[in-house]
XYZ file of C-alpha atoms in Angstrom:
80
model
C 51.992 24.949 36.175
C 48.306 25.740 36.293
C 46.441 26.960 33.256
C 42.951 26.937 31.813
C 42.231 25.126 28.559
C 39.094 25.012 26.439
C 38.973 21.364 25.330
C 36.621 19.627 22.950
C 34.113 17.527 24.947
C 35.133 14.286 23.213
C 38.815 14.953 23.914
C 38.130 15.637 27.586
C 36.038 12.464 27.861
C 38.789 10.390 26.227
C 41.466 11.933 28.451
C 39.409 11.235 31.582
C 38.911 7.614 30.516
C 42.640 7.129 29.880
C 43.481 8.817 33.192
C 41.108 6.542 35.109
C 42.273 3.396 33.303
C 45.949 4.210 33.816
C 45.465 5.604 37.348
C 47.090 8.914 36.370
C 45.896 12.468 36.711
C 44.026 14.190 33.919
C 46.844 16.734 33.700
C 49.451 13.988 33.309
C 47.519 12.405 30.435
C 46.981 15.693 28.590
C 50.633 16.669 29.151
C 51.747 13.345 27.634
C 49.487 13.858 24.631
C 50.822 17.392 24.142
C 54.430 16.140 24.313
C 53.668 13.481 21.713
C 52.092 16.090 19.483
C 55.149 18.313 19.745
C 57.740 15.606 19.174
C 59.141 15.597 15.648
C 58.209 12.711 13.424
C 60.600 11.315 10.902
C 60.198 12.273 7.273
C 60.233 8.632 6.269
C 63.777 8.748 4.884
C 64.867 5.957 7.222
C 62.069 3.619 6.219
C 62.896 0.562 4.217
C 60.995 0.112 0.995
C 58.242 -2.446 1.219
C 57.798 -2.332 5.000
C 54.295 -2.287 6.344
C 53.661 0.994 8.192
C 52.817 0.719 11.874
C 51.230 3.101 14.348
C 50.548 3.318 18.064
C 47.156 2.247 19.361
C 45.876 3.229 22.809
C 45.788 0.283 25.225
C 42.025 0.680 25.692
C 41.195 0.772 21.967
C 38.496 -1.615 20.802
C 39.857 -4.473 18.695
C 39.352 -4.323 14.940
C 38.089 -7.430 13.207
C 36.493 -7.993 9.793
C 32.959 -7.563 11.175
C 33.840 -4.229 12.822
C 35.583 -3.000 9.658
C 32.486 -3.877 7.586
C 30.319 -2.032 10.105
C 32.541 1.074 9.885
C 32.591 0.961 6.074
C 28.793 0.640 5.992
C 28.339 3.449 8.555
C 30.554 5.801 6.560
C 28.990 4.845 3.222
C 32.391 3.984 1.787
C 32.554 2.001 -1.429
C 34.868 -0.954 -1.644
């Protein structure tokens, strides 16, 4: 179905990059993101106590290492 969306510039840029990297259409990428956003997330009741939480990371995400974390903390002015 065709429609017109007013997207944030950064979101459109990210979607285009993912589409190019994954060789999919822009519409396919945005549709996938919308589906993920609409899918229900668990309330945490099934989690075992003491487990480390995990989350999905895009395949093209820059790696995080101690130097990058320090840089981000310094950039944001966060106290340790």
